């Protein structure tokens, strides 16, 4: 018996949720502040600073309606709707500052200690020093409306034009601008070291070079682009958040993978090892680990004896943080704690893990599970195994007479059979009375 199962590609890690050890509130937009989360509560009108490890939180008042929220150092900036101002809070002291601007802020970014604010009504993008607070940089450019219309990475400012057909790259040192058309309906942009990624209303994601040429193109599921947000990881993966479809997606090479969360996504932010998200409808805060789960590429079962098997699994992890591989044995015939058993498989080189098992019942179902440091898992196919029955064959021993002896016995028997009627006839006539003849006178 040799059974082999070849299995599929890496998947995106499954979402997890924080235990609700903190007082309930309605989580909206959020940002990452060190090991803590800064969350806007639109119901109470406050900013909540939450420690995910302990559940400890503190907060301060803030407007109920904001368009965007951004972190820079120990400062958080809020863009209130219809106020033509920017609110800046010191997260350590709770001190608040207010900066009047020539129009409403629709998008916020941060880079190199500055907040960058897009004011489409005035065709301006301004750089703001939070400590002053003052406008220290002004760029006249007509950006589109929406919280994902600008992105700053390094010395490049990326802007979706007001017509949503054009993408502009501005060199923040020289002021030089380069523009290119990407088609209609650009709705989100994110800069990175090699260029930028753009999402369109046609549910496409485009990868642009620094020269604004389209290098790659991916098609997403329908309605993915509604309020979509984009992130680019250092390893080149593209993460997208589709609030309307309740999904977090990952693009890597030609592969697109998604996981569904428990409700419509309100806010999202990325940290070093996970993507955080909020669900206002459920009141939950969750995350998707950026460490991808492991993969079991091959699973083999080989019979060694009537009730023993050698099991091998080829397990790999794209992030190199594979923790262990377990073999699970499930006995349907047993009820109770003995029904499920596990054995740790031993590494044997070339990503192979092996174990030898002996069945305790007639039949069992076995499979392997690989775990990484984030407890992401991958499971092999299930294989049915059974104890091999040994059949005992019984034989009857017969004694054979020599051929000559058989012939003699047959001849004697036949002669006796012929003689019997003769003997009976003789016996009959011997016993029969004789008739006397009458004498004639």
CSV table of C-alpha atoms in Angstrom, one decimal:
chain,number,residue,atom,x,y,z
A,1,UNK,CA,0.0,0.0,0.0
A,2,UNK,CA,1.4,3.4,-1.0
A,3,UNK,CA,-0.9,6.4,-1.0
A,4,UNK,CA,0.3,9.9,-2.1
A,5,UNK,CA,-1.6,13.1,-2.0
A,6,UNK,CA,-0.3,16.3,-3.8
A,7,UNK,CA,-1.7,19.4,-2.3
A,8,UNK,CA,-2.2,23.1,-3.3
A,9,UNK,CA,-0.7,26.5,-2.9
A,10,UNK,CA,-0.2,28.8,0.1
A,11,UNK,CA,-3.3,30.5,1.4
A,12,UNK,CA,-3.7,33.8,3.1
A,13,UNK,CA,-3.8,33.6,6.9
A,14,UNK,CA,-7.3,33.4,8.5
A,15,UNK,CA,-8.6,36.4,10.4
A,16,UNK,CA,-8.6,36.5,14.2
A,17,UNK,CA,-10.3,38.8,16.7
A,18,UNK,CA,-9.3,40.5,19.9
A,19,UNK,CA,-10.9,39.1,23.0
A,20,UNK,CA,-13.4,41.8,24.2
A,21,UNK,CA,-11.6,42.4,27.5
A,22,UNK,CA,-12.2,46.2,27.1
A,23,UNK,CA,-15.4,48.3,27.6
A,24,UNK,CA,-17.5,48.1,24.4
A,25,UNK,CA,-17.4,50.9,21.9
A,26,UNK,CA,-18.0,51.3,18.1
A,27,UNK,CA,-14.7,50.9,16.3
A,28,UNK,CA,-14.4,53.0,13.2
A,29,UNK,CA,-11.2,54.3,11.4
A,30,UNK,CA,-8.0,53.2,13.1
A,31,UNK,CA,-4.2,53.6,13.0
A,32,UNK,CA,-1.2,51.8,14.6
A,33,UNK,CA,0.7,53.5,17.3
A,34,UNK,CA,3.7,51.3,18.3
A,35,UNK,CA,2.1,48.3,20.0
A,36,UNK,CA,-1.2,50.1,20.5
A,37,UNK,CA,-4.2,50.9,18.3
A,38,UNK,CA,-5.7,54.4,17.9
A,39,UNK,CA,-9.4,53.9,17.1
A,40,UNK,CA,-12.1,56.5,16.3
A,41,UNK,CA,-15.5,55.9,17.9
A,42,UNK,CA,-18.1,57.6,15.8
A,43,UNK,CA,-20.9,56.8,18.2
A,44,UNK,CA,-19.5,58.5,21.3
A,45,UNK,CA,-17.3,61.0,19.4
A,46,UNK,CA,-13.9,60.0,20.9
A,47,UNK,CA,-10.5,58.7,20.1
A,48,UNK,CA,-9.6,55.4,21.9
A,49,UNK,CA,-6.1,54.3,22.5
A,50,UNK,CA,-6.2,50.5,23.0
A,51,UNK,CA,-3.6,48.1,24.2
A,52,UNK,CA,-4.4,44.8,22.4
A,53,UNK,CA,-2.4,42.7,24.8
A,54,UNK,CA,-4.0,43.9,28.1
A,55,UNK,CA,-7.3,45.4,26.9
A,56,UNK,CA,-6.4,48.6,28.6
A,57,UNK,CA,-7.8,51.7,27.0
A,58,UNK,CA,-8.0,55.4,27.4
A,59,UNK,CA,-9.4,58.2,25.3
A,60,UNK,CA,-10.3,61.8,24.7
A,61,UNK,CA,-13.2,63.6,22.9
A,62,UNK,CA,-13.1,64.0,19.1
A,63,UNK,CA,-15.6,64.9,16.4
A,64,UNK,CA,-18.1,62.2,15.5
A,65,UNK,CA,-17.7,62.6,11.7
A,66,UNK,CA,-14.2,62.4,10.2
A,67,UNK,CA,-13.0,61.6,6.7
A,68,UNK,CA,-9.6,60.3,7.6
A,69,UNK,CA,-7.2,59.6,10.4
A,70,UNK,CA,-3.4,59.4,10.3
A,71,UNK,CA,-0.4,58.9,12.7
A,72,UNK,CA,3.0,60.6,12.7
A,73,UNK,CA,5.2,59.9,15.6
A,74,UNK,CA,3.2,60.6,18.8
A,75,UNK,CA,0.7,62.7,16.9
A,76,UNK,CA,-2.6,61.8,15.4
A,77,UNK,CA,-4.4,64.0,12.9
A,78,UNK,CA,-8.1,63.9,12.2
A,79,UNK,CA,-9.9,65.4,9.2
A,80,UNK,CA,-13.4,66.4,10.3
A,81,UNK,CA,-16.1,66.5,7.6
A,82,UNK,CA,-17.1,70.0,6.5
A,83,UNK,CA,-14.8,71.9,8.9
A,84,UNK,CA,-12.0,73.3,6.8
A,85,UNK,CA,-9.5,72.4,9.5
A,86,UNK,CA,-7.2,69.7,10.8
A,87,UNK,CA,-7.3,68.5,14.4
A,88,UNK,CA,-4.0,67.3,15.8
A,89,UNK,CA,-3.7,65.4,19.2
A,90,UNK,CA,-0.6,64.5,21.2
A,91,UNK,CA,-1.2,60.8,22.0
A,92,UNK,CA,1.0,61.0,25.1
A,93,UNK,CA,-0.5,64.1,26.8
A,94,UNK,CA,-3.9,64.3,25.1
A,95,UNK,CA,-3.1,67.9,24.2
A,96,UNK,CA,-5.1,69.0,21.1
A,97,UNK,CA,-4.2,71.6,18.4
A,98,UNK,CA,-6.2,73.0,15.5
A,99,UNK,CA,-5.0,74.2,12.1
A,100,UNK,CA,-7.3,76.2,9.9
A,101,UNK,CA,-7.0,75.3,6.2
A,102,UNK,CA,-8.4,76.8,3.0
A,103,UNK,CA,-10.8,73.9,2.4
A,104,UNK,CA,-12.0,70.5,3.6
A,105,UNK,CA,-9.4,67.8,3.9
A,106,UNK,CA,-10.4,64.6,2.1
A,107,UNK,CA,-7.2,62.5,2.4
A,108,UNK,CA,-4.3,62.3,4.9
A,109,UNK,CA,-0.8,60.8,4.7
A,110,UNK,CA,2.3,61.0,6.8
A,111,UNK,CA,6.0,60.8,5.9
A,112,UNK,CA,9.2,62.1,7.4
A,113,UNK,CA,7.5,63.7,10.4
A,114,UNK,CA,5.0,65.6,8.3
A,115,UNK,CA,1.2,65.2,7.7
A,116,UNK,CA,0.2,65.5,4.1
A,117,UNK,CA,-3.4,66.7,3.4
A,118,UNK,CA,-5.3,66.8,0.2
A,119,UNK,CA,-7.7,69.7,-0.3
A,120,UNK,CA,-9.4,69.0,-3.7
A,121,UNK,CA,-11.6,72.1,-3.6
A,122,UNK,CA,-8.5,74.3,-3.7
A,123,UNK,CA,-6.4,71.9,-5.9
A,124,UNK,CA,-3.8,71.8,-3.1
A,125,UNK,CA,-1.8,69.1,-1.3
A,126,UNK,CA,-0.1,70.6,1.8
A,127,UNK,CA,2.6,69.4,4.1
A,128,UNK,CA,2.0,70.2,7.8
A,129,UNK,CA,4.4,70.2,10.7
A,130,UNK,CA,2.4,68.8,13.7
A,131,UNK,CA,4.5,70.4,16.4
A,132,UNK,CA,3.9,74.0,15.1
A,133,UNK,CA,1.3,73.3,13.7
A,134,UNK,CA,2.0,75.0,10.4
A,135,UNK,CA,1.9,74.4,6.6
A,136,UNK,CA,5.5,74.0,5.5
A,137,UNK,CA,4.9,72.7,2.0
A,138,UNK,CA,2.4,73.6,-0.7
A,139,UNK,CA,1.9,71.7,-4.0
A,140,UNK,CA,-0.7,72.9,-6.4
A,141,UNK,CA,-2.3,69.8,-7.9
A,142,UNK,CA,-5.9,68.8,-8.6
A,143,UNK,CA,-6.4,65.5,-6.6
A,144,UNK,CA,-9.5,63.4,-6.7
A,145,UNK,CA,-11.9,63.3,-3.9
A,146,UNK,CA,-11.6,60.4,-1.5
A,147,UNK,CA,-9.4,59.2,1.4
A,148,UNK,CA,-7.2,57.0,-0.9
A,149,UNK,CA,-6.4,59.6,-3.5
A,150,UNK,CA,-2.8,60.5,-2.4
A,151,UNK,CA,0.2,58.5,-1.1
A,152,UNK,CA,3.6,59.5,0.0
A,153,UNK,CA,6.6,57.1,-0.2
A,154,UNK,CA,10.2,58.4,0.2
A,155,UNK,CA,10.5,61.6,-1.8
A,156,UNK,CA,7.6,60.8,-4.1
A,157,UNK,CA,4.0,62.1,-3.8
A,158,UNK,CA,1.6,60.0,-5.8
A,159,UNK,CA,-1.7,61.5,-6.7
A,160,UNK,CA,-4.9,60.4,-8.5
A,161,UNK,CA,-6.0,63.3,-10.7
A,162,UNK,CA,-9.4,64.9,-10.3
A,163,UNK,CA,-10.6,63.3,-13.5
A,164,UNK,CA,-9.6,59.9,-12.0
A,165,UNK,CA,-8.0,58.9,-15.4
A,166,UNK,CA,-4.6,60.3,-14.6
A,167,UNK,CA,-1.9,59.4,-12.0
A,168,UNK,CA,0.8,62.0,-11.2
A,169,UNK,CA,4.1,61.4,-9.5
A,170,UNK,CA,5.6,64.5,-7.8
A,171,UNK,CA,9.3,64.6,-6.7
A,172,UNK,CA,9.1,66.3,-3.4
A,173,UNK,CA,12.7,67.5,-3.6
A,174,UNK,CA,12.7,69.0,-7.1
A,175,UNK,CA,9.0,69.6,-7.6
A,176,UNK,CA,9.1,67.8,-10.9
A,177,UNK,CA,5.8,66.2,-12.0
A,178,UNK,CA,5.2,63.2,-14.3
A,179,UNK,CA,1.8,62.1,-15.3
A,180,UNK,CA,0.2,59.2,-17.2
A,181,UNK,CA,-3.3,58.0,-18.1
A,182,UNK,CA,-4.3,54.7,-16.5
A,183,UNK,CA,-7.9,54.6,-17.8
A,184,UNK,CA,-11.1,55.8,-16.1
A,185,UNK,CA,-12.0,55.2,-12.5
A,186,UNK,CA,-8.8,55.2,-10.5
A,187,UNK,CA,-10.0,55.1,-6.8
A,188,UNK,CA,-7.0,54.2,-4.6
A,189,UNK,CA,-3.2,54.5,-4.9
A,190,UNK,CA,-0.3,53.4,-2.8
A,191,UNK,CA,3.4,54.2,-3.4
A,192,UNK,CA,6.3,51.9,-2.7
A,193,UNK,CA,10.0,51.6,-3.5
A,194,UNK,CA,9.5,50.5,-7.1
A,195,UNK,CA,6.6,52.7,-8.1
A,196,UNK,CA,2.9,52.5,-7.1
A,197,UNK,CA,-0.2,50.3,-7.2
A,198,UNK,CA,-3.5,51.6,-8.3
A,199,UNK,CA,-7.0,50.2,-7.9
A,200,UNK,CA,-9.7,51.2,-10.5
A,201,UNK,CA,-13.5,51.2,-10.5
A,202,UNK,CA,-13.3,48.3,-13.0
A,203,UNK,CA,-12.1,46.1,-10.1
A,204,UNK,CA,-8.5,46.0,-11.4
A,205,UNK,CA,-5.2,46.6,-9.7
A,206,UNK,CA,-2.4,48.0,-11.7
A,207,UNK,CA,1.3,48.0,-10.8
A,208,UNK,CA,3.1,51.1,-12.1
A,209,UNK,CA,6.8,51.7,-12.5
A,210,UNK,CA,8.4,54.9,-11.4
A,211,UNK,CA,8.1,56.0,-15.0
A,212,UNK,CA,4.3,55.4,-14.7
A,213,UNK,CA,4.3,52.4,-17.1
A,214,UNK,CA,1.9,49.6,-16.3
A,215,UNK,CA,4.0,46.6,-15.4
A,216,UNK,CA,1.3,44.2,-14.2
A,217,UNK,CA,-2.4,44.0,-14.1
A,218,UNK,CA,-4.8,41.9,-12.0
A,219,UNK,CA,-8.6,41.5,-12.1
A,220,UNK,CA,-10.4,41.2,-8.8
A,221,UNK,CA,-13.9,40.0,-8.1
A,222,UNK,CA,-16.8,42.3,-8.9
A,223,UNK,CA,-17.5,45.2,-6.5
A,224,UNK,CA,-14.0,44.8,-4.9
A,225,UNK,CA,-13.1,48.4,-5.6
A,226,UNK,CA,-15.8,50.0,-3.6
A,227,UNK,CA,-13.9,51.9,-0.8
A,228,UNK,CA,-10.9,49.7,-1.5
A,229,UNK,CA,-7.6,50.3,0.3
A,230,UNK,CA,-4.1,49.1,-0.8
A,231,UNK,CA,-0.9,48.2,1.0
A,232,UNK,CA,2.5,47.0,-0.4
A,233,UNK,CA,4.7,44.8,1.9
A,234,UNK,CA,8.5,44.9,1.8
A,235,UNK,CA,8.5,41.4,0.2
A,236,UNK,CA,6.5,42.7,-2.7
A,237,UNK,CA,3.1,41.3,-1.8
A,238,UNK,CA,0.1,43.6,-2.4
A,239,UNK,CA,-2.6,43.6,0.3
A,240,UNK,CA,-6.0,45.0,-0.5
A,241,UNK,CA,-9.1,45.5,1.8
A,242,UNK,CA,-12.5,45.4,0.2
A,243,UNK,CA,-15.0,46.7,2.8
A,244,UNK,CA,-18.1,46.0,0.6
A,245,UNK,CA,-17.2,42.3,0.1
A,246,UNK,CA,-15.9,41.8,3.7
A,247,UNK,CA,-12.6,40.5,2.4
A,248,UNK,CA,-8.9,41.0,2.8
A,249,UNK,CA,-7.0,39.9,-0.2
A,250,UNK,CA,-3.4,39.2,-1.2
A,251,UNK,CA,-1.7,39.5,-4.6
A,252,UNK,CA,1.6,37.6,-5.1
A,253,UNK,CA,2.8,37.1,-8.6
A,254,UNK,CA,-0.1,35.7,-10.6
A,255,UNK,CA,-1.9,34.4,-7.5
A,256,UNK,CA,-4.8,36.2,-5.8
A,257,UNK,CA,-6.0,34.9,-2.4
A,258,UNK,CA,-8.7,36.2,-0.1
A,259,UNK,CA,-10.1,35.6,3.3
A,260,UNK,CA,-13.6,36.7,4.5
A,261,UNK,CA,-14.1,38.5,7.8
A,262,UNK,CA,-17.2,38.6,9.9
A,263,UNK,CA,-18.7,42.0,8.8
A,264,UNK,CA,-18.3,45.1,6.6
A,265,UNK,CA,-14.8,46.5,7.2
A,266,UNK,CA,-14.8,50.1,8.5
A,267,UNK,CA,-11.1,50.9,9.1
A,268,UNK,CA,-7.8,49.2,8.4
A,269,UNK,CA,-4.2,49.8,9.2
A,270,UNK,CA,-1.0,47.8,8.8
A,271,UNK,CA,1.7,47.0,11.3
A,272,UNK,CA,4.9,45.0,11.1
A,273,UNK,CA,3.3,41.6,11.3
A,274,UNK,CA,-0.4,42.0,10.7
A,275,UNK,CA,-3.2,43.9,9.1
A,276,UNK,CA,-5.7,45.3,11.6
A,277,UNK,CA,-9.3,46.0,10.7
A,278,UNK,CA,-12.5,47.1,12.4
A,279,UNK,CA,-16.1,46.0,12.0
A,280,UNK,CA,-18.5,48.8,13.2
A,281,UNK,CA,-21.6,46.5,12.7
A,282,UNK,CA,-20.2,43.8,15.0
A,283,UNK,CA,-18.2,46.1,17.3
A,284,UNK,CA,-15.1,43.9,16.8
A,285,UNK,CA,-11.5,44.6,16.1
A,286,UNK,CA,-9.6,41.9,14.2
A,287,UNK,CA,-6.4,41.2,12.3
A,288,UNK,CA,-5.0,39.1,9.5
A,289,UNK,CA,-1.4,37.9,10.2
A,290,UNK,CA,1.0,38.9,7.4
A,291,UNK,CA,2.9,35.7,8.0
A,292,UNK,CA,1.5,33.3,5.5
A,293,UNK,CA,0.5,29.8,6.7
A,294,UNK,CA,2.6,26.8,5.9
A,295,UNK,CA,1.8,24.3,3.1
A,296,UNK,CA,1.9,20.5,3.0
A,297,UNK,CA,2.9,19.8,-0.6
A,298,UNK,CA,2.9,16.0,-0.4
A,299,UNK,CA,1.5,13.4,2.0
A,300,UNK,CA,2.4,9.7,1.7
A,301,UNK,CA,1.3,6.5,3.6
A,302,UNK,CA,3.3,3.3,3.2
A,303,UNK,CA,2.4,0.0,4.8
A,304,UNK,CA,5.2,-1.7,6.8
A,305,UNK,CA,3.2,-4.6,8.2
A,306,UNK,CA,-0.3,-5.8,8.8
A,307,UNK,CA,-1.0,-3.0,11.4
A,308,UNK,CA,2.0,-0.6,10.9
A,309,UNK,CA,2.6,2.3,8.5
A,310,UNK,CA,5.3,4.8,7.6
A,311,UNK,CA,3.8,8.3,7.1
A,312,UNK,CA,5.7,11.2,5.4
A,313,UNK,CA,4.7,14.8,4.8
A,314,UNK,CA,6.5,17.5,2.8
A,315,UNK,CA,5.9,20.7,4.6
A,316,UNK,CA,7.2,24.2,3.7
A,317,UNK,CA,6.6,27.8,4.9
A,318,UNK,CA,7.1,30.8,2.7
A,319,UNK,CA,8.2,33.0,5.6
A,320,UNK,CA,10.5,30.4,7.1
A,321,UNK,CA,8.7,30.2,10.5
A,322,UNK,CA,7.4,26.6,10.4
A,323,UNK,CA,7.0,25.4,14.0
A,324,UNK,CA,6.1,21.7,13.8
A,325,UNK,CA,4.2,19.0,11.9
A,326,UNK,CA,1.8,16.7,13.7
A,327,UNK,CA,0.2,13.5,12.6
A,328,UNK,CA,-3.4,13.0,13.7
A,329,UNK,CA,-5.0,9.5,14.0
A,330,UNK,CA,-8.8,9.3,14.3
A,331,UNK,CA,-10.5,6.0,15.3
A,332,UNK,CA,-14.2,5.9,14.5
A,333,UNK,CA,-14.6,2.7,16.6
A,334,UNK,CA,-13.5,4.5,19.8
A,335,UNK,CA,-15.7,6.9,21.8
A,336,UNK,CA,-13.9,9.1,24.3
A,337,UNK,CA,-10.5,10.7,24.7
A,338,UNK,CA,-8.7,7.9,22.9
A,339,UNK,CA,-10.6,8.6,19.7
A,340,UNK,CA,-8.2,11.3,18.6
A,341,UNK,CA,-4.5,10.8,18.9
A,342,UNK,CA,-1.5,12.9,17.7
A,343,UNK,CA,2.1,12.1,17.0
A,344,UNK,CA,4.8,14.8,16.4
A,345,UNK,CA,6.5,14.0,13.1
A,346,UNK,CA,10.3,14.1,13.0
A,347,UNK,CA,12.2,16.2,10.4
A,348,UNK,CA,14.2,14.0,8.0
A,349,UNK,CA,15.7,16.6,5.6
A,350,UNK,CA,14.5,18.2,2.4
A,351,UNK,CA,11.4,19.5,4.1
A,352,UNK,CA,10.2,16.0,4.8
A,353,UNK,CA,8.7,14.9,8.2
A,354,UNK,CA,8.1,11.3,9.0
A,355,UNK,CA,6.4,9.1,11.6
A,356,UNK,CA,5.8,5.4,12.1
A,357,UNK,CA,2.5,4.3,13.6
A,358,UNK,CA,0.8,1.1,14.7
A,359,UNK,CA,-3.0,1.0,14.6
A,360,UNK,CA,-4.8,0.2,17.8
A,361,UNK,CA,-8.1,-0.6,16.1
A,362,UNK,CA,-9.1,-2.2,12.8
A,363,UNK,CA,-9.6,1.1,10.9
A,364,UNK,CA,-8.4,4.7,11.3
A,365,UNK,CA,-8.3,8.0,9.4
A,366,UNK,CA,-4.9,9.8,9.4
A,367,UNK,CA,-3.8,13.3,8.3
A,368,UNK,CA,-0.9,15.7,8.9
A,369,UNK,CA,-1.1,19.3,10.2
A,370,UNK,CA,1.7,21.9,9.9
A,371,UNK,CA,1.9,24.9,12.2
A,372,UNK,CA,3.9,28.1,12.1
A,373,UNK,CA,4.9,30.5,14.9
A,374,UNK,CA,1.5,32.4,14.5
A,375,UNK,CA,-0.4,29.1,14.8
A,376,UNK,CA,-1.4,29.3,11.1
A,377,UNK,CA,-2.1,25.8,10.0
A,378,UNK,CA,-2.1,23.7,6.8
A,379,UNK,CA,-3.7,20.3,6.7
A,380,UNK,CA,-3.2,17.4,4.4
A,381,UNK,CA,-5.8,15.2,2.8
A,382,UNK,CA,-7.3,12.5,5.0
A,383,UNK,CA,-6.3,8.9,4.3
A,384,UNK,CA,-8.2,5.8,5.4
A,385,UNK,CA,-6.0,2.9,6.6
A,386,UNK,CA,-6.9,-0.5,8.0
A,387,UNK,CA,-5.2,-3.5,9.6
A,388,UNK,CA,-4.5,-6.2,7.0
A,389,UNK,CA,-6.3,-9.5,7.6
A,390,UNK,CA,-4.1,-12.7,7.3
A,391,UNK,CA,-6.1,-15.6,5.8
A,392,UNK,CA,-5.3,-19.2,7.0
A,393,UNK,CA,-5.7,-21.8,4.3
A,394,UNK,CA,-6.3,-25.5,5.6
A,395,UNK,CA,-5.5,-28.5,3.4
A,396,UNK,CA,-6.7,-32.2,3.6
A,397,UNK,CA,-4.0,-34.8,3.2
A,398,UNK,CA,-5.0,-38.0,1.3
A,399,UNK,CA,-3.2,-41.3,1.0
A,400,UNK,CA,-3.0,-42.7,-2.5
A,401,UNK,CA,-2.6,-46.4,-3.1
A,402,UNK,CA,-0.1,-47.6,-5.8
A,403,UNK,CA,-1.7,-48.0,-9.1
A,404,UNK,CA,-1.1,-51.7,-9.3
A,405,UNK,CA,-2.8,-52.4,-5.9
A,406,UNK,CA,-5.9,-50.5,-7.1
A,407,UNK,CA,-6.2,-52.6,-10.2
A,408,UNK,CA,-5.9,-55.8,-8.2
A,409,UNK,CA,-8.6,-54.8,-5.7
A,410,UNK,CA,-10.9,-53.8,-8.6
A,411,UNK,CA,-10.3,-57.2,-10.3
A,412,UNK,CA,-11.0,-59.3,-7.2
A,413,UNK,CA,-14.1,-57.3,-6.4
A,414,UNK,CA,-15.4,-57.7,-10.0
A,415,UNK,CA,-14.9,-61.5,-9.9
A,416,UNK,CA,-16.7,-61.8,-6.6
A,417,UNK,CA,-19.6,-59.8,-7.9
A,418,UNK,CA,-20.0,-62.3,-10.9
A,419,UNK,CA,-19.8,-65.3,-8.7
A,420,UNK,CA,-22.6,-64.4,-6.3
A,421,UNK,CA,-25.5,-65.1,-8.7
A,422,UNK,CA,-24.1,-68.6,-9.5
A,423,UNK,CA,-23.8,-69.5,-5.8
A,424,UNK,CA,-27.4,-68.4,-5.2
A,425,UNK,CA,-28.6,-70.5,-8.1
A,426,UNK,CA,-26.8,-73.6,-6.9
A,427,UNK,CA,-28.1,-73.1,-3.4
A,428,UNK,CA,-31.7,-72.8,-4.7
A,429,UNK,CA,-31.6,-75.9,-6.8
A,430,UNK,CA,-30.1,-77.9,-3.9
A,431,UNK,CA,-32.9,-77.1,-1.6
A,432,UNK,CA,-35.7,-77.6,-4.1
A,433,UNK,CA,-37.6,-80.9,-3.5
A,434,UNK,CA,-37.4,-83.6,-6.2
A,435,UNK,CA,-40.6,-85.0,-7.9
A,436,UNK,CA,-41.1,-88.8,-7.9
A,437,UNK,CA,-42.2,-90.6,-11.1
A,438,UNK,CA,-45.1,-93.1,-11.0
A,439,UNK,CA,-44.3,-96.6,-12.0
A,440,UNK,CA,-46.5,-98.3,-14.6
A,441,UNK,CA,-48.0,-101.5,-13.7
